[in-house]
Coordinates of C-alpha atoms in Angstrom, one line a residue:
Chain Q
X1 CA 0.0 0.0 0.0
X2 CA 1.4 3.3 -1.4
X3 CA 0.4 6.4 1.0
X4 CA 0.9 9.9 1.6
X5 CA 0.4 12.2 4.4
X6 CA -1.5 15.4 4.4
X7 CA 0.5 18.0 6.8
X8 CA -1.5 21.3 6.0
X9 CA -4.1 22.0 3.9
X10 CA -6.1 25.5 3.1
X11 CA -9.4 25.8 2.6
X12 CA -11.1 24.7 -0.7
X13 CA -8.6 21.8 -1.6
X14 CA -10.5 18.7 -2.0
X15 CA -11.1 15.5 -4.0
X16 CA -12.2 15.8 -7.8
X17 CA -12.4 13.9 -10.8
X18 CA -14.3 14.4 -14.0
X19 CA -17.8 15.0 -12.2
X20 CA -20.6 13.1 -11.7
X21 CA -22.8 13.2 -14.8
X22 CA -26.5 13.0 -15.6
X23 CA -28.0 13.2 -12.4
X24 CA -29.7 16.5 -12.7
X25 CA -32.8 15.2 -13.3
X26 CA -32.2 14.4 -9.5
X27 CA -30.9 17.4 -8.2
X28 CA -27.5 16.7 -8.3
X29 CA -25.0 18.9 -10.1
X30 CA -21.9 17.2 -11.8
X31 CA -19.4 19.2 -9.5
X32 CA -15.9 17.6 -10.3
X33 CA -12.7 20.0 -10.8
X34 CA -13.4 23.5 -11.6
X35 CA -10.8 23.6 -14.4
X36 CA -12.0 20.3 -16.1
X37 CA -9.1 20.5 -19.1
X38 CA -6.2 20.8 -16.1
X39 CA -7.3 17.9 -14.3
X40 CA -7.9 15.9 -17.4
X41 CA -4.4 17.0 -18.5
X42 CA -3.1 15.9 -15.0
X43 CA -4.2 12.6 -15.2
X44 CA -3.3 11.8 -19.1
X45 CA 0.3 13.1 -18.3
X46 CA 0.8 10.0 -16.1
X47 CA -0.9 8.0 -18.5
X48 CA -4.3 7.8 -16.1
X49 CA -8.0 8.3 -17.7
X50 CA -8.6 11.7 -18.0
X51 CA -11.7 12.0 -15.5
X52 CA -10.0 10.0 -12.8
X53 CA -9.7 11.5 -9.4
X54 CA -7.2 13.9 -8.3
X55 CA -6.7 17.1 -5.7
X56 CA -8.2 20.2 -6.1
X57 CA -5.7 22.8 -4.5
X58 CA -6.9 26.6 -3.6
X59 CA -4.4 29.5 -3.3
X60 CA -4.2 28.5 0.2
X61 CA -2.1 25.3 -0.3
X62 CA -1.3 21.4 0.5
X63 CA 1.8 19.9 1.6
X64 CA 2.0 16.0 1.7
X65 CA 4.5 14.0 3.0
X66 CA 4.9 10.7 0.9
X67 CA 4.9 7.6 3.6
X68 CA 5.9 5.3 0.7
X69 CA 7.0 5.1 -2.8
X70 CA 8.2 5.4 -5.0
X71 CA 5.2 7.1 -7.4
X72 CA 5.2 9.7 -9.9
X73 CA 2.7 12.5 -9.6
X74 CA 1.6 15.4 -12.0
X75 CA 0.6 19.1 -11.3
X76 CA -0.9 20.9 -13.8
X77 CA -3.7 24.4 -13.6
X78 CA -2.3 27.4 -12.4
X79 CA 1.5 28.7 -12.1
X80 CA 1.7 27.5 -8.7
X81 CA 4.7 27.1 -6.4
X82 CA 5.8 23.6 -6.0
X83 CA 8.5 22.4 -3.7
X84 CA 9.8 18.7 -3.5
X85 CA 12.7 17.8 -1.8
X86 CA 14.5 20.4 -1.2
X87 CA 13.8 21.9 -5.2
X88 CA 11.8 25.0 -5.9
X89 CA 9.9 24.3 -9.1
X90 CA 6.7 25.5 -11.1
X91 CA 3.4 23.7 -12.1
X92 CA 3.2 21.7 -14.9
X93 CA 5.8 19.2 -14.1
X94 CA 5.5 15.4 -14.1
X95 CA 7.6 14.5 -10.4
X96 CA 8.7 11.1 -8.6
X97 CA 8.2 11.4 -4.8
X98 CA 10.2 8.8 -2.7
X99 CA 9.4 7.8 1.0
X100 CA 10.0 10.8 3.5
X101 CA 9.7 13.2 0.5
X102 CA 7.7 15.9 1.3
X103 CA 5.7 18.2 -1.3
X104 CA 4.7 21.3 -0.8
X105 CA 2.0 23.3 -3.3
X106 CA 1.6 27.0 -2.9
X107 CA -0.1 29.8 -4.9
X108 CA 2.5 30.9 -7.5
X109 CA 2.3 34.0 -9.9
X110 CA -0.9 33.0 -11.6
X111 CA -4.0 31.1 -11.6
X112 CA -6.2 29.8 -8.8
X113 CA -6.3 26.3 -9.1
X114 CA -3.6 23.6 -9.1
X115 CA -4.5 19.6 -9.9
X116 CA -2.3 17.2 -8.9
X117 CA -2.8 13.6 -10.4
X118 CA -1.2 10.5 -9.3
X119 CA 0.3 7.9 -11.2
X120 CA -2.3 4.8 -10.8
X121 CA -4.5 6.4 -9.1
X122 CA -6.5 7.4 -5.8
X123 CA -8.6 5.5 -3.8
X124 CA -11.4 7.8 -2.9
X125 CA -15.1 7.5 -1.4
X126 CA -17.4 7.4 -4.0
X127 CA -20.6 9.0 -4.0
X128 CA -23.2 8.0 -7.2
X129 CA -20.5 6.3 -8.4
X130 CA -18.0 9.4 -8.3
X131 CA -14.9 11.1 -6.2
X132 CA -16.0 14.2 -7.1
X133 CA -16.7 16.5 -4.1
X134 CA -20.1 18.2 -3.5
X135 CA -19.1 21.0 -1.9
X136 CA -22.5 21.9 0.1
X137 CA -22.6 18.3 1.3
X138 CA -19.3 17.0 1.4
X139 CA -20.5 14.0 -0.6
X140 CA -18.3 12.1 -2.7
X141 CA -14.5 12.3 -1.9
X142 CA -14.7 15.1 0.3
X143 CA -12.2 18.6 1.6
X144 CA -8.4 17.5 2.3
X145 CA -7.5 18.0 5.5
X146 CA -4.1 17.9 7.7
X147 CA -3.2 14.3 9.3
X148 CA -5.4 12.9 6.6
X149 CA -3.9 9.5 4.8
X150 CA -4.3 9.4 1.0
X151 CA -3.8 5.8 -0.1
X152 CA -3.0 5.2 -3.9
X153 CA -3.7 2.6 -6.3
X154 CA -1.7 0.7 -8.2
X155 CA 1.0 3.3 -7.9
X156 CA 3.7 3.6 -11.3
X157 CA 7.2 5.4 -11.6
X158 CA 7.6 7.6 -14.6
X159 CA 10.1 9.9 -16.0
X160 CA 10.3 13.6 -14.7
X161 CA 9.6 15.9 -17.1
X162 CA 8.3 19.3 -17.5
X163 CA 5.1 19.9 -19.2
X164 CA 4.0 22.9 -21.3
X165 CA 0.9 24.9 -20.4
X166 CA -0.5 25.5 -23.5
X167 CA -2.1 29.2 -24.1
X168 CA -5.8 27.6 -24.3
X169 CA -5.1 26.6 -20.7
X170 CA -4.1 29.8 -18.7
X171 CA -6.5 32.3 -17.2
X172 CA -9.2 33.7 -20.4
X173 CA -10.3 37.2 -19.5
X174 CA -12.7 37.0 -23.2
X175 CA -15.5 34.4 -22.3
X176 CA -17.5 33.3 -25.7
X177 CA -21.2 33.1 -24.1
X178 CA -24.3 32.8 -26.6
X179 CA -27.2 35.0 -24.9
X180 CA -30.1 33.5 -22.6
X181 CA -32.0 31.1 -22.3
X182 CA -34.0 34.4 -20.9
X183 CA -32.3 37.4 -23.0
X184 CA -35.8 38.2 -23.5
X185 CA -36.4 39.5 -20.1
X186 CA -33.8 41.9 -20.8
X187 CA -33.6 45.4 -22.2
X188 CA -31.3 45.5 -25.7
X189 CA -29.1 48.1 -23.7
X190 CA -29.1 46.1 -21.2
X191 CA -27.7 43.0 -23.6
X192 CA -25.4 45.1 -25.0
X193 CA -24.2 46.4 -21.9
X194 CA -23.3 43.4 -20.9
X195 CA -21.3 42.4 -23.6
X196 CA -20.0 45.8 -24.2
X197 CA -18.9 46.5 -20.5
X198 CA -15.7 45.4 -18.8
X199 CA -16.4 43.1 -15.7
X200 CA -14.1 41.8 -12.4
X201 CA -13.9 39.0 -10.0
X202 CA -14.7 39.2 -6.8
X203 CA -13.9 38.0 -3.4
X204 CA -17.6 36.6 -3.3
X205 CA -17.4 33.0 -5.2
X206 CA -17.6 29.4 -4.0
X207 CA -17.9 26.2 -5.4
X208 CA -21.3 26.8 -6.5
X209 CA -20.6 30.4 -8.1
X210 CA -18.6 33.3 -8.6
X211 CA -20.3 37.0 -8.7
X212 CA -19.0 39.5 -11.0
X213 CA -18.4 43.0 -10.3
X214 CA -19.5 45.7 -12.9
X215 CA -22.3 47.5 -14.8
X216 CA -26.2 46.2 -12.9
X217 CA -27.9 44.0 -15.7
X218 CA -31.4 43.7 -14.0
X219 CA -34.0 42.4 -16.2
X220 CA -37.2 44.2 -16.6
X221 CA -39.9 43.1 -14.7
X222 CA -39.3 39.2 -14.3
X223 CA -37.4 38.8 -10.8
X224 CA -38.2 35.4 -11.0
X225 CA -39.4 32.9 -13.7
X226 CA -41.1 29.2 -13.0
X227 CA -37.8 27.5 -11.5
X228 CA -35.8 25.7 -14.3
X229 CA -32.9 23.8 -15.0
X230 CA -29.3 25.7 -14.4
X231 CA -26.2 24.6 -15.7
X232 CA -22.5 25.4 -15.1
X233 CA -22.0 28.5 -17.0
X234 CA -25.2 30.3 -16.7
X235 CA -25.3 33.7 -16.1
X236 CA -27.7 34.3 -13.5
X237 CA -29.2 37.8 -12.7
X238 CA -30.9 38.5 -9.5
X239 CA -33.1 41.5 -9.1
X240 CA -30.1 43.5 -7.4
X241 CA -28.8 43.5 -11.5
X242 CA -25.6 41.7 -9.9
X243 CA -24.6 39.0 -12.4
X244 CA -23.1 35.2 -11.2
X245 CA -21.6 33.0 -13.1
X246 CA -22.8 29.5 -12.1
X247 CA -19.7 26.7 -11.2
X248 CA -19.5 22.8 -10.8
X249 CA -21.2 22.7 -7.6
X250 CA -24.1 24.9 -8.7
X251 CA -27.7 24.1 -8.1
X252 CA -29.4 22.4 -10.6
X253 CA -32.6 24.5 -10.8
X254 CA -33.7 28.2 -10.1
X255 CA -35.9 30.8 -10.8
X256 CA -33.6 33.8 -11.7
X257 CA -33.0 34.9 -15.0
X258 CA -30.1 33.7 -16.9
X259 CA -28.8 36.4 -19.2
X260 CA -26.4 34.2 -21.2
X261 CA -24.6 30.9 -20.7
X262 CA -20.6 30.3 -21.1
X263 CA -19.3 27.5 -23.9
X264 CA -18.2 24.9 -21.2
X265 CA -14.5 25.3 -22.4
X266 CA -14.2 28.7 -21.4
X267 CA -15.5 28.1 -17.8
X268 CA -11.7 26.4 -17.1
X269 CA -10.5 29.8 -17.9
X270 CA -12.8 31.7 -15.8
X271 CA -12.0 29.8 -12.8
X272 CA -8.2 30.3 -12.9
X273 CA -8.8 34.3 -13.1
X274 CA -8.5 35.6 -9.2
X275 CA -10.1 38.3 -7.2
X276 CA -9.9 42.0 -9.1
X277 CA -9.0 40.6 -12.5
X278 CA -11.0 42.3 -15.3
X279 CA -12.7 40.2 -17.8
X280 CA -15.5 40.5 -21.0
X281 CA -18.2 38.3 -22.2
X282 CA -18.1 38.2 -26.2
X283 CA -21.3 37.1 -27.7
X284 CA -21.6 34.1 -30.3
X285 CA -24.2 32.4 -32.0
X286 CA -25.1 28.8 -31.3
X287 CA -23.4 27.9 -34.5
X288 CA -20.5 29.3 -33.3
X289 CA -20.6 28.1 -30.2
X290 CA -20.8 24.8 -31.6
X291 CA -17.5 24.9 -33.9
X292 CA -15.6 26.7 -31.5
X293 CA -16.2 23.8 -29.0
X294 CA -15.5 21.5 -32.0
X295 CA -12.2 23.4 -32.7
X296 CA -10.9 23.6 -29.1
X297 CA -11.8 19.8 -28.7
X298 CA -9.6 18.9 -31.5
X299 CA -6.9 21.5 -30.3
X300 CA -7.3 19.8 -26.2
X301 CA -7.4 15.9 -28.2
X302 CA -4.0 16.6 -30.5
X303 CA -1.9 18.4 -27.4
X304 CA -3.4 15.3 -25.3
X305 CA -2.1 12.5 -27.3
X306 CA 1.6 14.2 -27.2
X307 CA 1.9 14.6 -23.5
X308 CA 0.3 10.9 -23.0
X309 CA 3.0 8.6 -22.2
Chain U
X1 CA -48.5 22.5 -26.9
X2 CA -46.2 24.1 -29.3
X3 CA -43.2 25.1 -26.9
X4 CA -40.1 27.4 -27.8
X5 CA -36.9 26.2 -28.3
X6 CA -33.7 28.1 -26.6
X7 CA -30.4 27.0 -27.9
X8 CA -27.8 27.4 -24.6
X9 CA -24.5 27.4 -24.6
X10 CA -22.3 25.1 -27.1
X11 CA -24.0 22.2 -25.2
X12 CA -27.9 22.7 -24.6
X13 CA -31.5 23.2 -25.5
X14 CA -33.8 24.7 -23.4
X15 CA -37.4 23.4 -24.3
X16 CA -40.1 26.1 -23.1
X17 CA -43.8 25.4 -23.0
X18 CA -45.3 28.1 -21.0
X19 CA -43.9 31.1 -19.3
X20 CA -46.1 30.5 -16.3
X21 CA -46.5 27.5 -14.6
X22 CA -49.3 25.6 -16.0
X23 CA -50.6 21.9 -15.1
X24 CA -50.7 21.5 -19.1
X25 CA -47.4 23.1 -19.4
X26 CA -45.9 20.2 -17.1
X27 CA -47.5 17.3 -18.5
X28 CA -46.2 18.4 -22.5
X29 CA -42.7 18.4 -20.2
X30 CA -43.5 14.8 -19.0
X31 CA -44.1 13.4 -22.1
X32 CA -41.4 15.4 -23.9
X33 CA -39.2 14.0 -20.9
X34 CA -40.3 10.1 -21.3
X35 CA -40.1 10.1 -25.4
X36 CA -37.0 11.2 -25.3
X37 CA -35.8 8.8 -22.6
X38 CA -37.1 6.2 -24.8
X39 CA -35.8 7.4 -27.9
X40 CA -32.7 9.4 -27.6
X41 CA -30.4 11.0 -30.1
X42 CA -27.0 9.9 -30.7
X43 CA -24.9 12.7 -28.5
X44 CA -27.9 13.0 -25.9
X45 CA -26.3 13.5 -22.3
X46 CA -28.9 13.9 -20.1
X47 CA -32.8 15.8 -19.2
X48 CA -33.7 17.9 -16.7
X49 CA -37.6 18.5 -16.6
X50 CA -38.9 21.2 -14.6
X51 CA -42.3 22.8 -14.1
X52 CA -43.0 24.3 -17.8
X53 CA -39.4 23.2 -19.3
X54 CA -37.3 20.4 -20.5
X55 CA -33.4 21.2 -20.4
X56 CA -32.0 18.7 -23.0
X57 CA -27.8 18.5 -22.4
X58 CA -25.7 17.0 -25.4
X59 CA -22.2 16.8 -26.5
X60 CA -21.4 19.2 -29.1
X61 CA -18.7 16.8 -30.5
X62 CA -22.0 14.4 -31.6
X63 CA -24.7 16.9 -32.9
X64 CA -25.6 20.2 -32.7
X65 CA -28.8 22.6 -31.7
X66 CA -30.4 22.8 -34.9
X67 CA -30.6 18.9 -35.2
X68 CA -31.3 17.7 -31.3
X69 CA -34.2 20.7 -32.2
X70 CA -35.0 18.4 -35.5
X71 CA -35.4 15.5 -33.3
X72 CA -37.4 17.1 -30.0
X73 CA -40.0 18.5 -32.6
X74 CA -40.6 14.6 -34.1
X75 CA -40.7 13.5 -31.0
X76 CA -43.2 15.9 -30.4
X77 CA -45.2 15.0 -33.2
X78 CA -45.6 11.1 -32.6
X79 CA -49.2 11.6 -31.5
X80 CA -49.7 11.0 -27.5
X81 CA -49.6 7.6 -26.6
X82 CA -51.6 6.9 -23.1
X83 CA -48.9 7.7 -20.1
X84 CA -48.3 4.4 -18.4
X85 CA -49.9 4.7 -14.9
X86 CA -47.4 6.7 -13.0
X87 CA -45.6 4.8 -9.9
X88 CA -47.4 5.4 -6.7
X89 CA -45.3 6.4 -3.3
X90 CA -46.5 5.8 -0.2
X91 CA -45.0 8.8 2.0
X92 CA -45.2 8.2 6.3
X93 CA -45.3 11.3 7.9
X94 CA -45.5 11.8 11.2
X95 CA -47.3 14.9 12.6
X96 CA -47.0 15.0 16.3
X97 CA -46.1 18.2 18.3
X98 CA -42.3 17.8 18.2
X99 CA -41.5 17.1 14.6
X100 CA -44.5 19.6 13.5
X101 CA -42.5 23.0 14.7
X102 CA -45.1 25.0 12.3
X103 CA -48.3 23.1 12.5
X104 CA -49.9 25.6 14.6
X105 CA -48.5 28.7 12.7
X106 CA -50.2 27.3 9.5
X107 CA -53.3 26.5 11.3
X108 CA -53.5 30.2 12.5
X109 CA -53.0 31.4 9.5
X110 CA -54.9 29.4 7.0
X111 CA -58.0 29.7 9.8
X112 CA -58.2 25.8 10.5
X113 CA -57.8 23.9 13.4
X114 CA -54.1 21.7 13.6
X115 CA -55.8 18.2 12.7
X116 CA -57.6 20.4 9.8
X117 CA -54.2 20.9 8.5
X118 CA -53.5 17.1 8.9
X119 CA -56.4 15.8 7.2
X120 CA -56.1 18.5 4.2
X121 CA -52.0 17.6 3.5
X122 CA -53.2 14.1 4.1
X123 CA -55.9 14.7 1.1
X124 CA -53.8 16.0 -1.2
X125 CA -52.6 14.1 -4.8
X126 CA -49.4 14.9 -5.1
X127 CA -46.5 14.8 -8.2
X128 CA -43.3 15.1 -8.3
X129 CA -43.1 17.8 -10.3
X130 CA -38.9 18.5 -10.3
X131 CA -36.1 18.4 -8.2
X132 CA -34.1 21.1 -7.1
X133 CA -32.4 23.0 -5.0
X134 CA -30.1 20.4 -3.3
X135 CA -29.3 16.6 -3.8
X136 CA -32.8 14.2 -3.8
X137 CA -35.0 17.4 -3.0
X138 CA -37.7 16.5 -5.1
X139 CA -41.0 19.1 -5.3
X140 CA -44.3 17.9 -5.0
X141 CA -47.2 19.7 -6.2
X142 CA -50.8 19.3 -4.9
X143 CA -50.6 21.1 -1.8
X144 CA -54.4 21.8 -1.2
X145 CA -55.9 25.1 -1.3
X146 CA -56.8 25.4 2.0
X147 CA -53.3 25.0 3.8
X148 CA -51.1 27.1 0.5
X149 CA -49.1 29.8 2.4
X150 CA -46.5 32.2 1.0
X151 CA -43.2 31.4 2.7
X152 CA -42.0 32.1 6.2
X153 CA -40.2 36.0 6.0
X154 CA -37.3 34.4 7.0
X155 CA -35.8 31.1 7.1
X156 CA -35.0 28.8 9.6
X157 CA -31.4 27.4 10.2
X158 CA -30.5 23.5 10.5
X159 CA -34.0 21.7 9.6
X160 CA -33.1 18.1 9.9
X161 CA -33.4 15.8 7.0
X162 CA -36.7 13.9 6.7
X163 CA -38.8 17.2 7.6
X164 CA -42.1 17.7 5.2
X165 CA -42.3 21.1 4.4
X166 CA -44.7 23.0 2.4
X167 CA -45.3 26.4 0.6
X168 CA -47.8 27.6 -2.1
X169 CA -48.5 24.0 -3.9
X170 CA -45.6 22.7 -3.0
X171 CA -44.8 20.4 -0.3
X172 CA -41.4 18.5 0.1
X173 CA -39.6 15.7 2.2
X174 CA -36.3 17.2 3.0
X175 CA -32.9 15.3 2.2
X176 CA -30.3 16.6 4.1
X177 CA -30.0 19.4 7.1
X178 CA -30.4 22.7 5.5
X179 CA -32.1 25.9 6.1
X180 CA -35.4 26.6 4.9
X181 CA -38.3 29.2 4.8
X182 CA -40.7 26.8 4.0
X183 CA -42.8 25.2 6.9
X184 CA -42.6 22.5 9.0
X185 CA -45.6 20.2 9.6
X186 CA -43.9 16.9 9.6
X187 CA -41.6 14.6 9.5
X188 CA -41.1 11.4 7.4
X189 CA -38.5 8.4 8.3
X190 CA -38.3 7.5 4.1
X191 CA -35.4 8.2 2.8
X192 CA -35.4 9.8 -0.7
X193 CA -31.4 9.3 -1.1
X194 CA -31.8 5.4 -0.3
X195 CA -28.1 4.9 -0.6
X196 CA -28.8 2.0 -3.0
X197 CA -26.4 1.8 -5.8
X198 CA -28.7 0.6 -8.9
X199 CA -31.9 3.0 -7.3
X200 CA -30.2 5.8 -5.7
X201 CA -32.8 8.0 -5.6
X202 CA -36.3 7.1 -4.3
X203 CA -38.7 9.5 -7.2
X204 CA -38.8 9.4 -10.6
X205 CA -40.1 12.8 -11.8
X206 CA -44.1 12.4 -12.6
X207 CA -44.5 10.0 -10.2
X208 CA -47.4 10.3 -7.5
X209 CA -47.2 10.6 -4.2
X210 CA -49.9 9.9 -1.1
X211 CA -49.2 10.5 2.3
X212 CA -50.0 8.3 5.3
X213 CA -50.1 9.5 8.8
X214 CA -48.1 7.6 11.5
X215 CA -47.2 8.2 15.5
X216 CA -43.9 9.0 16.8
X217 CA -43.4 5.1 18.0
X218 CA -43.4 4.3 14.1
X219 CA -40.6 6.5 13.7
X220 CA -37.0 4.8 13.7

């Protein structure tokens, strides 16, 4: 048995794997990593599926200590800090860690969101069949914390290398979003003023959400509409005019307005923006929306297959 | 019921039927929801029916709006085939004083004695009309006239799991301890997230519900 200690861990760092699909219907939202494309990449580095479980680490942190080993690990997401034996490193690094190593992951000079995969695997609770962590429950494979023991499975060596980020996974501050399902309860300025006006993070986001500071984007006279199905990425207006961009823990039904609704690929942008950082909402058509998603796919699938071992 | 189609996203179509909710509304959702369960399109990901819409989730690598549109509209025109008899729950609820926090609030306020308020919730057919909110938190419409109240003005913190709560026409048999602003006239021992692997969830949406009243001993 292959096993690592967790000496500190910050808020927010918890289990996550590819999310746990199609229960909506049920209430359930698919939660799973934030940045879906960085964990996926995480996990193909080391030659693991892509939607198998890893940790989720905030700005504030995780150190491990590794009880036995050898097993090769990957970090990918943001530029975070990563130190292993003594070495100061970046992200985006395939690593070996060796009994008594420890391995230390702080925030680093971008991003907000580090995955780190492990070689074989975890052995995580499942929850509905999934690791993935729902944050207002706990369910699944639930929030890291210090003294914890991670066990692994199957645990392989690899070569270290460094990875390349590529562009397509750094921070996006220009988020492709086709408008509604309910632009209708909204005033053409006020459409246009949303994807005319510059907007910034704030320090209010979970899980579940992250509100946006800038211009007020109330709708006209519908403050709430029968409650309907949400998905990560809408863009949900409350009477205030305060717009919140729906996450992986988000509920799965609701009766506010949703201006417009992200392409899923540029919600793994989003997420690695931080506090204060300005971004824009561009508006596409479905059809656009469709062969952008079609074209990233292809450009996430052909930088796969080279980093696969 | 001709409803409106929303494409969402790079991933989704939102299937409206009214803009108000509407018992007709609901049942074109049902049926919508069932047809496509038994005939799905190649790229389908998953349904999420509501009260007067059908969220339809695909993978844009497979299809794309304009043809998962193309399909919903022939479902919709296969004409209506009888709904098979929807599955009947059998809901224990337990009304006595201490697991009934609001019972005499809602009596007060509807003008009806406490057991009045028993035997109307007890009376009511109920559906499960959508789940929300949190995990296995399934709405039920049917809440009788005579007990529909507009929500508590504020809510209360830490309602344990298995409370029956109700609102306007909705009533619902909580999952998990959460707040809530609904209120509280019962509680029920059935668990709605059985824990079961192959049934983990206890509703199918359009199913019916009927309540049975039981005493405290009954409860685990």
């Amino acid at each position: 048995m292959t096993r690592m200690q967790v000496l500190a861990a910050g808020p927010h760092v918890t289990l996550q794997d590819g999310g746990r699909r199609g229960m909506m219907r049920f209430g359930v939202p698919a939660s799973g990593a934030l940045d879906r494309k960085a964990l996926a990449l995480a996990n193909l580095a080391l030659g693991n599926p892509p939607g198998a479980a890893g940790i989720e680490v905030s700005v504030a942190g995780l150190t491990l200590t590794c009880l036995d080993g050898p097993v090769s690990v990957s970090l990918t997401g943001g530029g975070f800090i990563v130190e292993h034996a003594g070495r100061r490193l970046g992200g985006w690094r395939v690593l070996t860690l060796r009994a008594g190593d420890d391995l230390t992951i702080r925030r680093g000079p971008w991003g907000s969101w580090c995955y780190l995969a492990f070689a074989g695997g975890l052995k995580a609770p499942l929850w509905l069949g999934s690791a993935a962590t729902h944050g207002p429950t706990g369910f699944g494979g639930g929030q890291i914390g210090a003294g914890q023991v991670l066990k692994l499975v199957n645990p392989r060596q690899m070569a270290e290398r460094a990875l390349t980020c590529p562009v397509w996974a750094r921070p996006r501050s220009v988020l492709h979003a086709v408008a509604g399902p309910q632009d209708r309860y909204f005033a053409a300025e006020t459409l246009r003023t949303f994807f005319d006006s510059p907007f910034h993070v704030t320090d209010a986001w979970d899980r579940m959400g992250l509100r946006l500071r800038g211009p007020l984007v109330a709708p006209e006279g519908a403050l709430s509409i029968p409650s309907q199905a949400i998905l990560r990425g809408s863009v949900q207006v409350a009477g205030d005019g305060v717009a919140t961009v729906l996450l992986s823990d988000h509920q799965t039904t609701g009766g506010y307005p949703k201006i417009a609704t992200l392409l899923a690929d540029d919600i793994d942008g989003l997420v690695q923006l931080r506090p204060r950082d300005a971004l824009r909402f561009t508006a596409v058509t479905p059809e656009e929306a469709i062969a952008l998603a079609r074209q990233r796919a292809a450009a996430f699938a052909a930088f796969a297959a080279r980093i696969t071992p | 019921m001709r409803p409106v189609f929303h494409p969402v996203a790079d991933h989704a179509v939102l299937v409206e039927f009214a803009d108000q909710i509407d018992p007709a509304a609901h049942a074109a959702v049902l049926r919508l929801d069932q047809a496509l369960a038994a005939q799905p399109f190649a790229g389908f990901a998953e349904a999420i029916p509501a009260f007067v819409t059908l969220l339809v989730d695909f993978d844009p690598a497979a299809t794309d709006h304009a043809r998962v549109i193309h399909h919903l509209r022939g479902l919709l025109e296969v004409p209506v085939s009888a709904r098979p008899a929807p599955v009947l729950h059998e809901v224990p609820v337990c009304y006595e004083q201490d697991f009934a926090p609001d019972l005499p609030d809602v009596a007060r306020a509807c003008g009806l004695t406490p057991e009045a308020v028993i035997a109307a919730h007890l009376a009511g057919r109920y559906e499960v009309a959508m789940y929300g909110f949190a995990p296995g938190y399934a709405y039920l419409s049917g809440v009788p006239e005579a007990i529909r109240l507009d929500r508590k003005p504020s809510p209360k913190r830490g309602v344990a799991a298995g409370s029956v709560i109700i609102a306007g026409a909705q009533c619902l048999v909580t999952t998990l301890t959460m707040p809530t602003g609904w209120w509280i006239i019962g509680h029920s021992p059935l668990k709605i997230l059985t824990g079961e692997t192959d049934h983990p969830f206890r509703f199918e949406v359009g199913d019916h519900i009927a309540f049975r009243r039981i005493r405290a001993e009954a409860l685990p």
